[in-house]
Amino acid sequence: MSSPTVSQVRAWSTQGSALTDTAAQIDSTVDAFDAVMNDLLRDVDAVSQSWQGDAARASSAQTDAEKQFSNRLGIAILDIADDINRLGPTFLRSCEVARSLADSLTGGGYLVADNGTVTPPADARPGHPVDVPAGAEGTVAATIASTNAAVHQQDLMAALATAGQADADLARQVEAALAALGQAADRATTSVPVRPEVSAIVDGRASLPSDPKALNAFWDTLTANEKAALWNADRSVGNRDGIPAADRDHFNRRHLAEMEIAERAKVNDYIAAHPYIKGGKVTAAPGPGGYVTDGRRGDEYAKVTERYRALTGLGKALDDPTGSNPRFLLQVDDRGRGAVAVNNPDTAANVTTYVPGTGSNLGNIGGGIDRAQTMVGAAERADPRAATSVVAWYGYDAPQGLGAAAGPASAAGAAGPLDSFQDGLRATHEGATASHNTVLGHSYGTVVVGEASSEGHTLDADDLVFLASPGIGGPNSPDDLSLTGVARSDMAQHVYASTATTDPIGLTEGIHGISPNNPEFGAQRFTSDHSNHPRLSDHSAYWDTHPDGTQNQALTNMALIMTGRGDETE
């Protein structure tokens, strides 16, 4: 392997964004590919409702084969993007180091050849180059310059060699991924090669690692064919913490389409058995009891269609209206739980997990995704140089009414899943530099975050934000909370809280213990806008933009915390 030239690393360094753009374009292409395949599945399913016989069965079998093939192909393509995301930062950083060193030497007065040779200038003298002591005399100064040039050359050559090695590593991985793509694209009827340890998992004789870090290490050893086989055996594999976001998104979008088809079949069966439903509406019942009957029928029909409407709504919410902030489906299950990231958390410098409160469910996750989008925008304004991802984490059974929200059961049940989710974000993050991770709870979501960072749990995050909290359970101060790598004595510098003075949630303090916004708690308190008098809408106004274009001060402060500038909050 030969080292690159100085001009090459300069070019690679200035064109670094092309790598990131390529990986993002690959992800978007696979999303579009998945959408086409999912539409195909829906169309075939619609036709199969009235198509019977040998031809129908043959068509169904062919559709299943195409589904498996396209799934394998999609994962193989994503593996290319994963290699770029995983090795690209190291490659670009090594190029930047070499470029910066060459520029520094040139600026300091040395002559730097394109092949990395460093020589002193012919007129070396005290103070020129810059590392020649000002008190040196003529001949001595030239000798020092020559000696220093040899040392600088050794450093520059080493930096160029490191950049060359990083380039070779990236090229080798991408070439291997392209070869695997060729194998995945093979439509031959021969069985797809799967290693014995993977076959054991597929057959139920073994299990995937439960620890997110261990799962991520195992996942990195799998071929596209093996990943597809695991999904075929377990449609919910994409919900596992420790699997890269792009793979989770691919599997879960496929699973979402199948779940939609299954729920639509249930709705169609119900409609077929209840002829009073016409065009998706309940027709009026005759007689004096018609009004009561209409209400009962309407409620029943709404219940039957609830999950189908939630799934189709989620599918629509996955579309990125901005064209620049792709969305990743990190979780979806048949219990009404889900998680969607705005931007890829595996490649973002800042990652925030937003935990909603009472009444949140898969049916209204679109509102949470909108809030995540708003937070991404605010963070990008606070730090335009760093990419930010925000996850709308609806991965728990939230209380659906105020009565249930008065108890700790939902939060206690959510603590383990949120803890594991944060471990997964750390395990799958790409690059040598860790992301700045924040966990932000709103309303009852603060109780969840409190439970997940205490009582034996330690959240793998840098900062906690408690917004509009009714209390967070047992913890009475930041010292009672736990974050990975943060000493107990330093916790107060990593816990933030705010509640608008006119937010009615302030009246509920005590239900779940002391509010973290109470000065006695000891958190870093930040300002939120408030209205002239208490109103229910203030409880959700923290993400609002005012008619004059300014944003709620809470959103400005949240953005500072999310981008690692919490000491600048007001």
mmCIF file of N, CA and C in Angstrom, residues 231-298:
data_model
loop_
_atom_site.group_PDB
_atom_site.id
_atom_site.type_symbol
_atom_site.label_atom_id
_atom_site.label_comp_id
_atom_site.label_asym_id
_atom_site.label_seq_id
_atom_site.Cartn_x
_atom_site.Cartn_y
_atom_site.Cartn_z
ATOM 1 N N TRP A 231 -34.595 -12.015 10.176
ATOM 2 C CA TRP A 231 -35.862 -11.287 10.080
ATOM 3 C C TRP A 231 -36.988 -12.214 9.645
ATOM 4 N N ASN A 232 -36.696 -13.116 8.756
ATOM 5 C CA ASN A 232 -37.721 -14.038 8.284
ATOM 6 C C ASN A 232 -38.215 -14.931 9.422
ATOM 7 N N ALA A 233 -37.303 -15.243 10.354
ATOM 8 C CA ALA A 233 -37.679 -16.082 11.492
ATOM 9 C C ALA A 233 -38.350 -15.277 12.591
ATOM 10 N N ASP A 234 -38.055 -13.991 12.678
ATOM 11 C CA ASP A 234 -38.607 -13.145 13.738
ATOM 12 C C ASP A 234 -38.820 -11.749 13.190
ATOM 13 N N ARG A 235 -40.058 -11.447 12.859
ATOM 14 C CA ARG A 235 -40.371 -10.156 12.250
ATOM 15 C C ARG A 235 -40.068 -8.972 13.180
ATOM 16 N N SER A 236 -39.968 -9.207 14.468
ATOM 17 C CA SER A 236 -39.735 -8.110 15.410
ATOM 18 C C SER A 236 -38.253 -7.896 15.701
ATOM 19 N N VAL A 237 -37.364 -8.533 14.951
ATOM 20 C CA VAL A 237 -35.942 -8.418 15.232
ATOM 21 C C VAL A 237 -35.471 -6.969 15.136
ATOM 22 N N GLY A 238 -36.126 -6.167 14.319
ATOM 23 C CA GLY A 238 -35.745 -4.767 14.164
ATOM 24 C C GLY A 238 -35.978 -3.917 15.392
ATOM 25 N N ASN A 239 -36.673 -4.451 16.387
ATOM 26 C CA ASN A 239 -36.913 -3.705 17.625
ATOM 27 C C ASN A 239 -35.773 -3.866 18.626
ATOM 28 N N ARG A 240 -34.809 -4.699 18.321
ATOM 29 C CA ARG A 240 -33.761 -5.019 19.294
ATOM 30 C C ARG A 240 -32.720 -3.903 19.397
ATOM 31 N N ASP A 241 -32.447 -3.512 20.630
ATOM 32 C CA ASP A 241 -31.433 -2.491 20.896
ATOM 33 C C ASP A 241 -30.054 -3.075 20.668
ATOM 34 N N GLY A 242 -29.253 -2.386 19.868
ATOM 35 C CA GLY A 242 -27.925 -2.853 19.515
ATOM 36 C C GLY A 242 -27.780 -3.112 18.034
ATOM 37 N N ILE A 243 -28.908 -3.137 17.307
ATOM 38 C CA ILE A 243 -28.878 -3.263 15.851
ATOM 39 C C ILE A 243 -28.828 -1.860 15.255
ATOM 40 N N PRO A 244 -27.988 -1.607 14.258
ATOM 41 C CA PRO A 244 -27.870 -0.262 13.677
ATOM 42 C C PRO A 244 -29.216 0.305 13.229
ATOM 43 N N ALA A 245 -29.340 1.615 13.318
ATOM 44 C CA ALA A 245 -30.608 2.283 13.020
ATOM 45 C C ALA A 245 -31.098 2.006 11.604
ATOM 46 N N ALA A 246 -30.201 2.004 10.634
ATOM 47 C CA ALA A 246 -30.617 1.790 9.242
ATOM 48 C C ALA A 246 -31.214 0.398 9.060
ATOM 49 N N ASP A 247 -30.616 -0.611 9.694
ATOM 50 C CA ASP A 247 -31.146 -1.972 9.594
ATOM 51 C C ASP A 247 -32.484 -2.086 10.319
ATOM 52 N N ARG A 248 -32.577 -1.478 11.503
ATOM 53 C CA ARG A 248 -33.842 -1.502 12.247
ATOM 54 C C ARG A 248 -34.952 -0.869 11.410
ATOM 55 N N ASP A 249 -34.631 0.256 10.804
ATOM 56 C CA ASP A 249 -35.609 0.959 9.980
ATOM 57 C C ASP A 249 -36.069 0.095 8.814
ATOM 58 N N HIS A 250 -35.132 -0.554 8.152
ATOM 59 C CA HIS A 250 -35.469 -1.401 7.001
ATOM 60 C C HIS A 250 -36.392 -2.543 7.422
ATOM 61 N N PHE A 251 -36.013 -3.266 8.455
ATOM 62 C CA PHE A 251 -36.830 -4.397 8.907
ATOM 63 C C PHE A 251 -38.193 -3.935 9.412
ATOM 64 N N ASN A 252 -38.207 -2.842 10.166
ATOM 65 C CA ASN A 252 -39.467 -2.401 10.764
ATOM 66 C C ASN A 252 -40.433 -1.811 9.741
ATOM 67 N N ARG A 253 -39.912 -1.187 8.702
ATOM 68 C CA ARG A 253 -40.803 -0.717 7.636
ATOM 69 C C ARG A 253 -41.458 -1.912 6.939
ATOM 70 N N ARG A 254 -40.688 -2.968 6.725
ATOM 71 C CA ARG A 254 -41.259 -4.179 6.125
ATOM 72 C C ARG A 254 -42.308 -4.796 7.054
ATOM 73 N N HIS A 255 -41.963 -4.834 8.338
ATOM 74 C CA HIS A 255 -42.902 -5.409 9.316
ATOM 75 C C HIS A 255 -44.163 -4.555 9.418
ATOM 76 N N LEU A 256 -43.994 -3.239 9.359
ATOM 77 C CA LEU A 256 -45.138 -2.337 9.435
ATOM 78 C C LEU A 256 -46.132 -2.628 8.320
ATOM 79 N N ALA A 257 -45.628 -2.846 7.111
ATOM 80 C CA ALA A 257 -46.519 -3.132 5.981
ATOM 81 C C ALA A 257 -47.296 -4.418 6.217
ATOM 82 N N GLU A 258 -46.633 -5.443 6.743
ATOM 83 C CA GLU A 258 -47.320 -6.703 7.016
ATOM 84 C C GLU A 258 -48.351 -6.543 8.126
ATOM 85 N N MET A 259 -48.018 -5.744 9.138
ATOM 86 C CA MET A 259 -48.969 -5.502 10.227
ATOM 87 C C MET A 259 -50.198 -4.760 9.711
ATOM 88 N N GLU A 260 -49.971 -3.793 8.821
ATOM 89 C CA GLU A 260 -51.094 -3.063 8.220
ATOM 90 C C GLU A 260 -52.021 -4.022 7.472
ATOM 91 N N ILE A 261 -51.431 -4.926 6.693
ATOM 92 C CA ILE A 261 -52.229 -5.888 5.917
ATOM 93 C C ILE A 261 -53.049 -6.762 6.847
ATOM 94 N N ALA A 262 -52.427 -7.236 7.935
ATOM 95 C CA ALA A 262 -53.137 -8.101 8.887
ATOM 96 C C ALA A 262 -54.277 -7.354 9.562
ATOM 97 N N GLU A 263 -54.036 -6.105 9.942
ATOM 98 C CA GLU A 263 -55.088 -5.327 10.614
ATOM 99 C C GLU A 263 -56.204 -4.963 9.643
ATOM 100 N N ARG A 264 -55.830 -4.696 8.386
ATOM 101 C CA ARG A 264 -56.861 -4.386 7.389
ATOM 102 C C ARG A 264 -57.766 -5.590 7.174
ATOM 103 N N ALA A 265 -57.201 -6.800 7.214
ATOM 104 C CA ALA A 265 -58.009 -8.013 7.058
ATOM 105 C C ALA A 265 -59.020 -8.138 8.202
ATOM 106 N N LYS A 266 -58.587 -7.793 9.421
ATOM 107 C CA LYS A 266 -59.498 -7.847 10.570
ATOM 108 C C LYS A 266 -60.645 -6.850 10.396
ATOM 109 N N VAL A 267 -60.295 -5.670 9.917
ATOM 110 C CA VAL A 267 -61.335 -4.648 9.701
ATOM 111 C C VAL A 267 -62.304 -5.107 8.615
ATOM 112 N N ASN A 268 -61.776 -5.674 7.530
ATOM 113 C CA ASN A 268 -62.633 -6.143 6.443
ATOM 114 C C ASN A 268 -63.559 -7.265 6.909
ATOM 115 N N ASP A 269 -63.032 -8.150 7.754
ATOM 116 C CA ASP A 269 -63.869 -9.234 8.291
ATOM 117 C C ASP A 269 -64.990 -8.669 9.147
ATOM 118 N N TYR A 270 -64.687 -7.650 9.914
ATOM 119 C CA TYR A 270 -65.702 -7.033 10.775
ATOM 120 C C TYR A 270 -66.775 -6.371 9.929
ATOM 121 N N ILE A 271 -66.342 -5.652 8.898
ATOM 122 C CA ILE A 271 -67.300 -4.970 8.021
ATOM 123 C C ILE A 271 -68.205 -5.987 7.327
ATOM 124 N N ALA A 272 -67.614 -7.095 6.888
ATOM 125 C CA ALA A 272 -68.404 -8.126 6.208
ATOM 126 C C ALA A 272 -69.473 -8.711 7.134
ATOM 127 N N ALA A 273 -69.169 -8.751 8.425
ATOM 128 C CA ALA A 273 -70.121 -9.322 9.393
ATOM 129 C C ALA A 273 -71.109 -8.296 9.931
ATOM 130 N N HIS A 274 -70.933 -7.043 9.576
ATOM 131 C CA HIS A 274 -71.819 -5.984 10.085
ATOM 132 C C HIS A 274 -72.243 -5.106 8.909
ATOM 133 N N PRO A 275 -73.324 -5.487 8.240
ATOM 134 C CA PRO A 275 -73.753 -4.792 7.015
ATOM 135 C C PRO A 275 -74.178 -3.344 7.212
ATOM 136 N N TYR A 276 -74.380 -2.920 8.468
ATOM 137 C CA TYR A 276 -74.779 -1.522 8.681
ATOM 138 C C TYR A 276 -73.611 -0.557 8.499
ATOM 139 N N ILE A 277 -72.405 -1.078 8.278
ATOM 140 C CA ILE A 277 -71.257 -0.213 8.004
ATOM 141 C C ILE A 277 -71.146 -0.053 6.492
ATOM 142 N N LYS A 278 -71.316 1.159 6.030
ATOM 143 C CA LYS A 278 -71.277 1.452 4.600
ATOM 144 C C LYS A 278 -70.218 2.523 4.331
ATOM 145 N N GLY A 279 -69.288 2.188 3.444
ATOM 146 C CA GLY A 279 -68.261 3.170 3.087
ATOM 147 C C GLY A 279 -67.437 3.632 4.268
ATOM 148 N N GLY A 280 -67.240 2.738 5.234
ATOM 149 C CA GLY A 280 -66.440 3.082 6.399
ATOM 150 C C GLY A 280 -67.171 3.892 7.437
ATOM 151 N N LYS A 281 -68.494 4.025 7.288
ATOM 152 C CA LYS A 281 -69.292 4.782 8.246
ATOM 153 C C LYS A 281 -70.439 3.927 8.766
ATOM 154 N N VAL A 282 -70.840 4.189 9.998
ATOM 155 C CA VAL A 282 -71.939 3.468 10.620
ATOM 156 C C VAL A 282 -73.248 4.146 10.224
ATOM 157 N N THR A 283 -74.130 3.403 9.562
ATOM 158 C CA THR A 283 -75.417 3.981 9.154
ATOM 159 C C THR A 283 -76.344 4.090 10.355
ATOM 160 N N ALA A 284 -77.302 4.978 10.262
ATOM 161 C CA ALA A 284 -78.234 5.225 11.371
ATOM 162 C C ALA A 284 -79.081 3.987 11.644
ATOM 163 N N ALA A 285 -79.252 3.692 12.928
ATOM 164 C CA ALA A 285 -80.095 2.559 13.340
ATOM 165 C C ALA A 285 -81.544 3.028 13.465
ATOM 166 N N PRO A 286 -82.503 2.207 13.031
ATOM 167 C CA PRO A 286 -83.915 2.618 13.097
ATOM 168 C C PRO A 286 -84.469 2.507 14.520
ATOM 169 N N GLY A 287 -85.593 3.166 14.749
ATOM 170 C CA GLY A 287 -86.304 3.010 16.019
ATOM 171 C C GLY A 287 -85.898 4.038 17.050
ATOM 172 N N PRO A 288 -86.658 4.082 18.159
ATOM 173 C CA PRO A 288 -86.409 5.077 19.198
ATOM 174 C C PRO A 288 -85.057 4.912 19.892
ATOM 175 N N GLY A 289 -84.516 3.716 19.862
ATOM 176 C CA GLY A 289 -83.210 3.500 20.496
ATOM 177 C C GLY A 289 -82.060 3.690 19.541
ATOM 178 N N GLY A 290 -82.328 4.264 18.388
ATOM 179 C CA GLY A 290 -81.310 4.389 17.356
ATOM 180 C C GLY A 290 -80.108 5.193 17.778
ATOM 181 N N TYR A 291 -80.333 6.257 18.531
ATOM 182 C CA TYR A 291 -79.224 7.114 18.929
ATOM 183 C C TYR A 291 -78.226 6.347 19.798
ATOM 184 N N VAL A 292 -78.756 5.608 20.763
ATOM 185 C CA VAL A 292 -77.896 4.815 21.640
ATOM 186 C C VAL A 292 -77.170 3.743 20.831
ATOM 187 N N THR A 293 -77.938 3.110 19.918
ATOM 188 C CA THR A 293 -77.339 2.063 19.092
ATOM 189 C C THR A 293 -76.242 2.640 18.200
ATOM 190 N N ASP A 294 -76.485 3.822 17.622
ATOM 191 C CA ASP A 294 -75.472 4.469 16.788
ATOM 192 C C ASP A 294 -74.186 4.688 17.576
ATOM 193 N N GLY A 295 -74.321 5.184 18.811
ATOM 194 C CA GLY A 295 -73.144 5.449 19.636
ATOM 195 C C GLY A 295 -72.379 4.180 19.950
ATOM 196 N N ARG A 296 -73.115 3.118 20.294
ATOM 197 C CA ARG A 296 -72.465 1.857 20.635
ATOM 198 C C ARG A 296 -71.760 1.282 19.413
ATOM 199 N N ARG A 297 -72.459 1.312 18.285
ATOM 200 C CA ARG A 297 -71.856 0.775 17.054
ATOM 201 C C ARG A 297 -70.633 1.591 16.642
ATOM 202 N N GLY A 298 -70.747 2.892 16.770
ATOM 203 C CA GLY A 298 -69.623 3.756 16.405
ATOM 204 C C GLY A 298 -68.402 3.512 17.279
#
